[in-house]
Each structure stands twice: as structure tokens, then as C-alpha cells.
Amino acid sequence: MPTHRAPRRAPRVPEARCRRAPAGVGARALPACAAALTLLMAGSGVAPASAAAAPPAGPTTVAAAPASVPADLDPGTVRRLDTAIAAVMEKADVPGVNIGLRIPGRGEYVKAFGVADVKTGVPMKTDMYSRIGSVTKTFTVTGVLQLVDRGLVGLDDPISKYVAGVPGGEHVTVRQLAGMRSGLFNYTDDEKFLAELRADPHRAFTPREVLTYAFAHPPNFAPGAKWQYSNTNTVLLGLLVEKVSGQPLAGYLREHVAAPLKLNSTALPSGSAFPEPHAHGYTTFSPGGKVVDATDWNPSWGWAAGAMTSDLEDLGAWVPALLDGRLLKPATQAQRLCTEPTGFPGVSYGLGIAEFNGWVGHNGDLPGYETIAVGLPATGATLVILINSDTDRGGSLSSQVANAVTKIVTPAHVWALPPAAKTGETKP
């Protein structure tokens, strides 16, 4: 069992308006924007799983008695949460769930439900690793913002200054990439890419290879004209980090983001590498929409946008650090949290971060796994949900669990991600 850290202090967030950062921040002045904190919607870019597919055969997926760390929320709330999560799992055929909820002054609820392997019935455990999909974006963008703090990158510089070969790159800024406002086509929406990945999900892709699928299409709109989720944006930011830092992205994130926070279970692995112990992940992203085991599929196509692995404990520590900006200068953190409307009710987006009805952070979704890693600045609460399936029935599995949980513990801030909003997806 992991040793769970004590609840962190409530993260501080900007006031109702984003102010202009002083000249010289990141070696350049940063423009102001309207502030509306939002959590991301579209993750890595995989099409929704078929709702009609049946789950794999195997033992019952809902554990009668949740495993792991004893909860210290009040017993009545614990019973309600146990019942609500089990009901979602039963209704949506969810194999397993890991959840970490911490509310200052009220306690914590850290539990594992169901199974990590439907064939063997091995139970889910809270110390298991998971693929975290588009939560990866919060790490990549943090790396970019650290380079801004060092005066090596300007948020309003064109991406062409750092990465060659981007169509219209002289007009697309680093800020627009981080805020999902570049207009560049999302490579995980390309039909050729989807067909090739579906035919061989173990194939290794390089960042430049996935960008060729995006650049085969004209931009969807002029840079800055509106918000649209695109994994292309974050892959370009990963290349920027490598160019400016002189390090591979995996090494940079390990040294400058994970290590200072002692996130020893968080990494951007090479190829299909997946630390043990981990849960098996199930998906319908397959020929014919059949449910298959995607555990060892190669997520290299997601790279900076969605290929990282982590666990419940590390993400529970990452969320407070992400929200209070302890790895960044205050003015840069304010820019990150300066969110703008996405066009979807209740959801706004900043720089690699989003707000959903008061919950701030990111969600992630790729074949076999779904993740939510968010905090509620109003109360200092932290919520992390890890699910070993993306065979969505009645909407995102992780959002269904989050909705059920927040109705009980934060009724004024219920998680409700609009189905049409593609946030947190790193899937084809």
C-alpha cells in the first residue's frame, strides 16, 4: 500500500479578472485575458468508444467490499460514496476504479473498487499504475511555462521560432497552442491515422510522424479565432521543450517537473513500457468495435499529449502543485489559470488546464484508460479518478463516477462534462 500524503493546502487562484503581467515576465510582457477558470474537455483525440459493445467475459466487475486504504470521511458519507460508485460500475460495466478524494477539514476517501484484470479477477489496488492520457498535457505545459520563467521562451512568440515545418507557424503562438486556440487540425481526427492505428495499435510513432497527419489538412480556423481541442498543439509544445532545453521530453519532465515534487511513480515511458503493478485496460477501439485488452498497446502516438503513466498517490500530490503553481513564478501561474470560454457551458480553458463547474485540472482518455485529476479551489478539495476502461456507456465512465461523487460531497460544484465537449481525450 502506498503511503498517502496529508491533504495539501488549498490552492490559490486568480481573482475574477486576469491582470496584465509585468513587463519582463518570461522575458516578455504577457497580455491579459478574461478570467473564467475552466477544466479541460477534449483529451487526447480518440473517437468515443462504441456504446453497444459488450464488456469482456469474466468475473463480476464490482467488488462487494471496496479494497485498500481506510476512509476517514464520516461513515455516512462513506456509505453513500460506496453505494454511488458501485451503482455506476454496475450500470456502465466498469471493470475497476481507483479514487482519491481529499477534503480539508473533512477527511479523505481513498479506495479501489472492482478488478484490474477481468480474466483472472485480480482486484484493483490503489498502488497500481495507470496510463493517464491527456492529464499528460498538464505536465508538458508546465515544462513550457518553466522555460518562459527562465526567459528562454515567450508565450506570444510564434511556434516557427522553435519548431520548423508548421504550416502558418509564423502566425501561431505558443500561448495559442497551450490554450487550444491554434486552429491546427487534430491528427487524432485524421481517418488515415485512425485506420492505421486501429490496424496495428502496437506500432511506434514519432512526434514528427503524427504531425504529418495533421499538416495534411488545412487549419480549421485562423489562429486565436476560437477554442478547439487538438492534440497537435501539445505535440508541438513537446518538440519546443526538447529544442529549447536540449533534453528529451521524458528526461526534462522527470528532472524539472516530477523530481522536485517527489512524483516517483510518474513518467513519460518509452514505447509501450508500463510499470508494474498496473491494471489491464479495456477498449472498443478495435476492428468491429469488439472489447479488447489495450494494456500493452503503444501510446507513442500520444507522446506529449497523452502517453504518461502515474498512480493515485502521485496525481493526488500533483493536483495541488498544479493549482498553486509551486513550480512557476506567480505571474506565470496567473497566466496559466487565466481561462477563456470554450463554447461549452460550464467549461473554460487556460494554458494546459481547464475548469469544470469550479473543479480545476484535467481529464484524460485513451484506449483502455480514463483519468480525472482536479482540485476545487473553493474548498481545497482534490479528486483523482482512475478507470481501466474507456468502453463508455451513457457517457464518459470517469465523468459518470465524478458526477456521482460530487453530487454527494460538493453539491454546489457537481461534475458535469457536456458529452459534445472533447476534453481530456487522447484517443483515436
XYZ file of C-alpha atoms in Angstrom:
428
model
C 0.000 0.000 0.000
C 1.264 3.476 -0.774
C 1.762 5.966 1.994
C -0.730 8.713 1.360
C 0.319 12.267 1.908
C -1.600 14.602 4.187
C -4.065 16.923 2.439
C -2.315 19.887 0.850
C -3.206 23.499 1.484
C -5.999 24.981 -0.581
C -4.586 26.194 -3.903
C -4.721 29.909 -4.625
C -6.292 31.049 -7.852
C -6.555 34.429 -9.548
C -9.359 36.849 -8.851
C -12.217 37.405 -11.243
C -10.040 39.205 -13.799
C -6.662 38.263 -15.221
C -4.315 41.208 -14.950
C -1.550 42.071 -17.373
C 1.679 40.531 -16.186
C 4.539 42.977 -15.645
C 6.958 43.514 -18.496
C 9.858 41.137 -18.269
C 7.911 38.084 -17.115
C 9.328 35.267 -19.190
C 11.495 37.932 -20.849
C 8.362 39.428 -22.424
C 5.163 41.181 -21.432
C 2.123 38.887 -21.290
C -1.287 40.201 -22.384
C -4.314 39.973 -20.130
C -7.360 37.855 -20.834
C -10.825 37.463 -19.378
C -10.747 35.112 -16.410
C -13.120 32.222 -16.127
C -11.491 29.153 -14.597
C -12.282 26.027 -16.547
C -11.291 22.390 -16.720
C -10.421 20.723 -19.970
C -12.776 18.783 -22.045
C -11.134 17.232 -25.047
C -8.335 14.926 -24.200
C -6.133 13.020 -26.487
C -8.176 12.670 -29.547
C -9.565 9.173 -29.780
C -13.080 8.698 -31.059
C -15.668 7.715 -28.438
C -15.904 4.025 -27.733
C -18.894 2.149 -29.034
C -21.768 2.204 -26.592
C -23.150 -1.028 -27.944
C -20.147 -3.253 -27.320
C -20.369 -5.818 -24.553
C -17.762 -5.997 -21.796
C -15.252 -8.820 -21.791
C -16.382 -12.026 -20.176
C -15.015 -12.596 -16.717
C -15.776 -12.333 -13.025
C -18.077 -9.700 -11.670
C -16.574 -6.240 -12.090
C -17.995 -4.635 -8.954
C -16.285 -5.542 -5.702
C -18.732 -6.086 -2.896
C -16.275 -4.566 -0.449
C -14.012 -1.763 -1.730
C -10.365 -2.517 -1.064
C -7.443 -0.532 0.249
C -6.887 2.488 2.437
C -9.497 3.054 5.155
C -11.536 6.181 4.566
C -11.753 8.856 7.212
C -14.665 10.860 5.908
C -17.679 10.487 8.164
C -19.250 6.989 7.992
C -22.492 8.216 6.465
C -20.699 9.917 3.565
C -18.508 6.858 3.078
C -21.558 4.611 2.773
C -23.176 6.955 0.260
C -19.996 7.117 -1.833
C -19.533 3.335 -1.759
C -23.112 2.829 -2.934
C -22.964 5.524 -5.630
C -19.710 4.284 -7.155
C -20.862 0.664 -7.152
C -24.098 1.727 -8.874
C -22.215 3.497 -11.674
C -19.936 0.497 -12.130
C -22.906 -1.845 -12.319
C -24.815 0.306 -14.794
C -21.864 1.120 -17.069
C -19.985 -2.203 -16.804
C -16.867 -0.587 -15.344
C -14.160 -3.166 -14.526
C -12.247 -1.212 -11.885
C -11.961 2.191 -10.249
C -9.309 3.840 -8.116
C -10.411 7.010 -6.377
C -8.636 9.501 -4.149
C -10.748 12.266 -2.613
C -9.339 14.657 -0.029
C -11.313 17.498 1.533
C -9.540 19.687 4.109
C -11.373 19.618 7.407
C -13.481 16.626 6.408
C -11.003 13.873 5.667
C -10.127 11.595 2.799
C -11.610 8.721 0.847
C -9.011 6.588 -0.937
C -10.299 3.280 -2.281
C -10.080 0.687 -5.016
C -13.173 -0.994 -6.471
C -13.599 -3.883 -8.854
C -10.950 -5.765 -10.776
C -7.688 -4.964 -12.501
C -7.972 -7.997 -14.781
C -11.361 -9.336 -15.865
C -9.900 -12.708 -16.865
C -8.180 -13.543 -13.611
C -10.295 -11.472 -11.233
C -7.211 -9.817 -9.695
C -8.633 -6.958 -7.625
C -7.914 -3.328 -8.348
C -5.471 -1.819 -5.838
C -4.732 1.800 -5.074
C -0.990 1.440 -5.714
C -1.436 0.308 -9.320
C -0.059 2.379 -12.176
C -2.325 3.702 -14.905
C -1.994 5.381 -18.262
C -3.238 8.937 -17.688
C -3.985 10.144 -21.229
C -4.433 13.887 -21.588
C -3.536 14.645 -17.980
C -0.086 14.446 -19.620
C -0.819 17.890 -21.075
C -0.642 19.482 -17.632
C 2.936 18.226 -17.283
C 4.045 19.224 -20.788
C 2.615 22.733 -20.493
C 4.220 23.117 -17.064
C 7.538 22.373 -18.758
C 6.863 25.068 -21.343
C 5.949 27.611 -18.654
C 9.143 26.849 -16.752
C 11.067 27.800 -19.902
C 9.029 31.003 -20.022
C 10.119 31.726 -16.451
C 13.746 31.245 -17.468
C 13.384 33.783 -20.278
C 14.013 31.138 -22.939
C 10.505 31.149 -24.429
C 7.903 33.863 -24.919
C 4.240 32.934 -24.694
C 3.494 35.214 -27.623
C 6.370 34.011 -29.770
C 5.409 32.145 -32.962
C 5.966 28.408 -32.818
C 8.050 28.746 -36.005
C 10.768 30.297 -33.832
C 11.260 26.941 -32.137
C 9.808 24.234 -34.408
C 10.238 24.244 -38.164
C 7.734 22.950 -40.694
C 4.473 24.097 -39.082
C 2.104 25.416 -41.785
C 1.429 29.051 -40.945
C 3.647 28.612 -37.900
C 4.749 32.233 -38.014
C 1.187 33.194 -37.055
C 0.566 30.532 -34.353
C 1.803 31.466 -30.900
C 2.973 29.332 -28.004
C 0.067 30.734 -25.979
C -2.460 29.656 -28.622
C -1.033 26.137 -28.670
C -1.198 25.826 -24.882
C -4.718 27.275 -24.834
C -6.111 25.108 -27.675
C -6.695 28.112 -29.917
C -4.230 27.500 -32.749
C -6.729 26.222 -35.314
C -4.355 23.407 -36.298
C -6.062 20.164 -37.299
C -6.128 17.441 -34.648
C -4.163 14.492 -36.020
C -6.228 12.037 -33.994
C -9.232 13.070 -36.115
C -7.483 12.044 -39.324
C -9.155 8.976 -40.871
C -5.920 7.555 -42.286
C -4.225 7.804 -38.899
C -7.185 6.160 -37.181
C -7.268 3.294 -39.670
C -3.534 2.653 -39.353
C -3.591 2.772 -35.563
C -6.632 0.520 -35.359
C -4.941 -1.978 -37.686
C -1.724 -2.012 -35.631
C -2.075 -0.491 -32.133
C 1.432 -1.723 -31.238
C 3.027 0.474 -33.904
C 5.548 3.069 -32.758
C 5.028 6.646 -33.940
C 7.421 9.581 -33.714
C 6.165 13.086 -32.964
C 7.043 14.215 -36.480
C 5.131 11.278 -37.945
C 1.892 12.142 -36.179
C 2.255 15.774 -37.212
C 2.253 14.772 -40.883
C -1.352 13.601 -40.461
C -2.300 16.974 -39.002
C -0.452 19.037 -41.566
C -2.115 17.163 -44.439
C -5.203 19.214 -43.554
C -5.695 22.969 -43.746
C -6.174 24.756 -40.409
C -9.722 24.617 -39.056
C -9.730 28.366 -38.383
C -7.437 31.363 -38.046
C -5.131 31.284 -35.001
C -6.879 32.708 -31.942
C -10.329 32.806 -33.556
C -11.864 30.244 -31.203
C -11.221 27.219 -28.991
C -10.926 23.686 -30.325
C -9.218 20.727 -28.723
C -6.274 19.410 -30.724
C -3.537 17.019 -29.670
C -1.408 18.544 -32.420
C -0.931 21.578 -30.194
C 0.665 19.703 -27.319
C 2.905 17.564 -29.525
C 4.335 20.795 -30.924
C 4.890 22.061 -27.388
C 6.744 18.852 -26.559
C 9.062 19.480 -29.505
C 9.543 23.042 -28.271
C 10.629 21.781 -24.840
C 13.153 19.441 -26.444
C 14.530 22.143 -28.759
C 14.941 24.811 -26.096
C 16.056 22.611 -23.185
C 18.305 20.330 -25.203
C 16.827 17.338 -23.379
C 14.425 14.583 -24.445
C 10.950 15.463 -23.213
C 10.824 12.430 -20.909
C 14.071 13.454 -19.231
C 13.075 17.086 -18.904
C 9.739 16.259 -17.272
C 11.391 13.785 -14.931
C 14.107 16.211 -13.824
C 12.238 19.513 -13.733
C 8.607 18.603 -13.033
C 8.306 15.185 -11.363
C 11.508 15.110 -9.283
C 11.051 18.449 -7.448
C 7.659 17.200 -6.233
C 8.913 13.662 -5.495
C 6.484 12.176 -8.022
C 8.474 8.972 -8.250
C 5.678 6.990 -9.908
C 5.097 9.451 -12.759
C 6.905 9.215 -16.092
C 6.709 9.524 -19.849
C 7.718 5.970 -20.791
C 9.353 4.873 -23.999
C 7.116 2.938 -26.342
C 4.632 0.632 -24.659
C 6.593 0.393 -21.382
C 4.231 0.228 -18.404
C 5.489 -0.075 -14.793
C 4.223 -2.878 -12.567
C 1.819 -3.325 -10.955
C -0.763 -1.962 -13.350
C -4.360 -2.629 -14.215
C -5.361 -4.097 -17.558
C -7.208 -1.588 -19.728
C -10.193 -2.378 -21.954
C -11.380 -0.577 -25.080
C -13.675 -0.870 -28.099
C -11.208 0.963 -30.350
C -10.774 -2.150 -32.461
C -11.979 -3.574 -35.774
C -15.704 -4.101 -35.395
C -15.837 -2.361 -32.019
C -15.146 -5.552 -30.063
C -13.939 -5.101 -26.478
C -10.216 -5.901 -26.360
C -7.347 -5.633 -23.900
C -5.311 -2.494 -24.728
C -2.883 -2.755 -21.804
C 0.265 -3.168 -23.878
C -0.680 -1.018 -26.832
C 1.941 1.533 -27.781
C 0.808 5.062 -26.786
C 3.763 6.741 -28.517
C 1.337 8.436 -30.893
C 0.048 10.409 -27.879
C 3.526 11.410 -26.632
C 3.470 14.919 -25.080
C -0.317 14.995 -25.401
C -1.186 11.729 -23.677
C 1.411 8.986 -23.122
C 2.383 9.403 -19.456
C 1.830 6.887 -16.642
C 1.232 7.632 -12.967
C -0.696 6.425 -9.938
C -3.297 7.622 -7.461
C -0.824 8.906 -4.883
C 1.301 10.908 -7.318
C -1.681 12.519 -9.008
C -3.118 13.373 -5.607
C 0.100 15.318 -4.946
C 0.320 16.749 -8.472
C -3.064 18.490 -8.450
C -2.304 20.880 -5.542
C 1.093 21.701 -7.080
C -0.540 22.332 -10.435
C -3.093 24.696 -8.911
C -0.850 26.618 -6.537
C 1.917 26.990 -9.114
C 4.787 25.998 -6.853
C 6.955 25.157 -9.892
C 6.353 28.540 -11.549
C 6.647 32.253 -10.884
C 3.372 33.771 -9.614
C 2.810 35.913 -12.720
C 3.277 32.902 -14.994
C 0.937 30.792 -12.886
C -1.659 33.558 -13.182
C -1.365 33.302 -16.964
C -1.900 29.549 -16.805
C -5.074 29.965 -14.759
C -6.406 32.768 -16.942
C -9.070 30.748 -18.701
C -11.405 31.636 -21.524
C -14.729 30.219 -22.738
C -14.633 27.075 -24.857
C -18.133 27.369 -26.274
C -19.375 24.607 -23.971
C -21.461 25.538 -20.919
C -19.551 25.439 -17.646
C -16.183 24.705 -19.238
C -13.318 27.129 -19.835
C -9.679 26.567 -20.713
C -6.407 28.196 -19.742
C -2.885 27.087 -20.611
C -2.992 23.296 -20.467
C -5.622 23.430 -17.728
C -9.393 23.681 -17.572
C -12.231 24.377 -15.185
C -15.418 22.349 -14.933
C -18.013 23.990 -12.722
C -15.361 25.062 -10.242
C -13.161 21.952 -10.491
C -9.778 22.836 -12.000
C -7.285 20.478 -13.618
C -7.582 17.995 -16.476
C -9.175 14.788 -17.573
C -7.613 12.099 -19.748
C -8.936 9.419 -22.047
C -7.092 6.956 -24.284
C -7.766 3.353 -25.326
C -8.207 1.322 -22.145
C -7.953 4.064 -19.534
C -9.718 7.167 -18.249
C -8.445 9.682 -15.705
C -9.657 12.762 -13.865
C -7.183 14.807 -11.793
C -8.708 18.019 -10.469
C -8.994 20.315 -7.478
C -11.736 22.550 -6.151
C -10.190 25.878 -5.119
C -13.368 26.882 -3.280
C -12.735 24.187 -0.647
C -9.192 22.937 -1.304
C -10.574 19.503 -2.242
C -8.646 17.180 -4.552
C -10.251 14.455 -6.667
C -8.419 11.794 -8.670
C -10.244 9.018 -10.529
C -8.525 6.214 -12.481
C -10.582 3.739 -14.531
C -9.272 0.787 -16.548
C -11.729 1.086 -19.433
C -12.945 3.611 -21.990
C -15.865 1.492 -23.228
C -18.169 4.390 -22.460
C -21.818 3.607 -21.839
C -24.051 6.582 -21.239
C -21.093 8.958 -21.460
C -17.539 9.016 -20.193
C -17.053 6.430 -17.440
C -14.808 8.694 -15.388
C -17.270 11.570 -15.687
C -20.113 9.331 -14.518
C -18.142 8.409 -11.411
C -17.111 12.029 -10.830
C -20.701 13.171 -11.206
C -21.934 10.642 -8.656
C -19.181 11.536 -6.184
C -19.522 15.313 -6.444
C -23.297 15.184 -6.051
C -22.611 13.792 -2.591
C -19.564 15.727 -1.381
C -19.744 19.042 -3.282
C -23.380 19.556 -4.354
C -22.669 23.186 -5.265
C -19.967 22.015 -7.684
C -21.229 18.901 -9.452
C -19.011 17.496 -12.197
C -20.916 17.604 -15.478
C -18.872 17.388 -18.669
C -21.015 18.096 -21.768
C -20.961 14.974 -23.986
C -20.165 17.070 -27.055
C -17.082 18.541 -25.416
C -13.978 16.568 -26.332
C -11.777 17.259 -23.354
C -9.127 15.038 -21.935
C -9.236 12.670 -24.887
C -6.012 11.231 -26.141
C -7.576 8.664 -28.229
C -8.123 7.989 -31.878
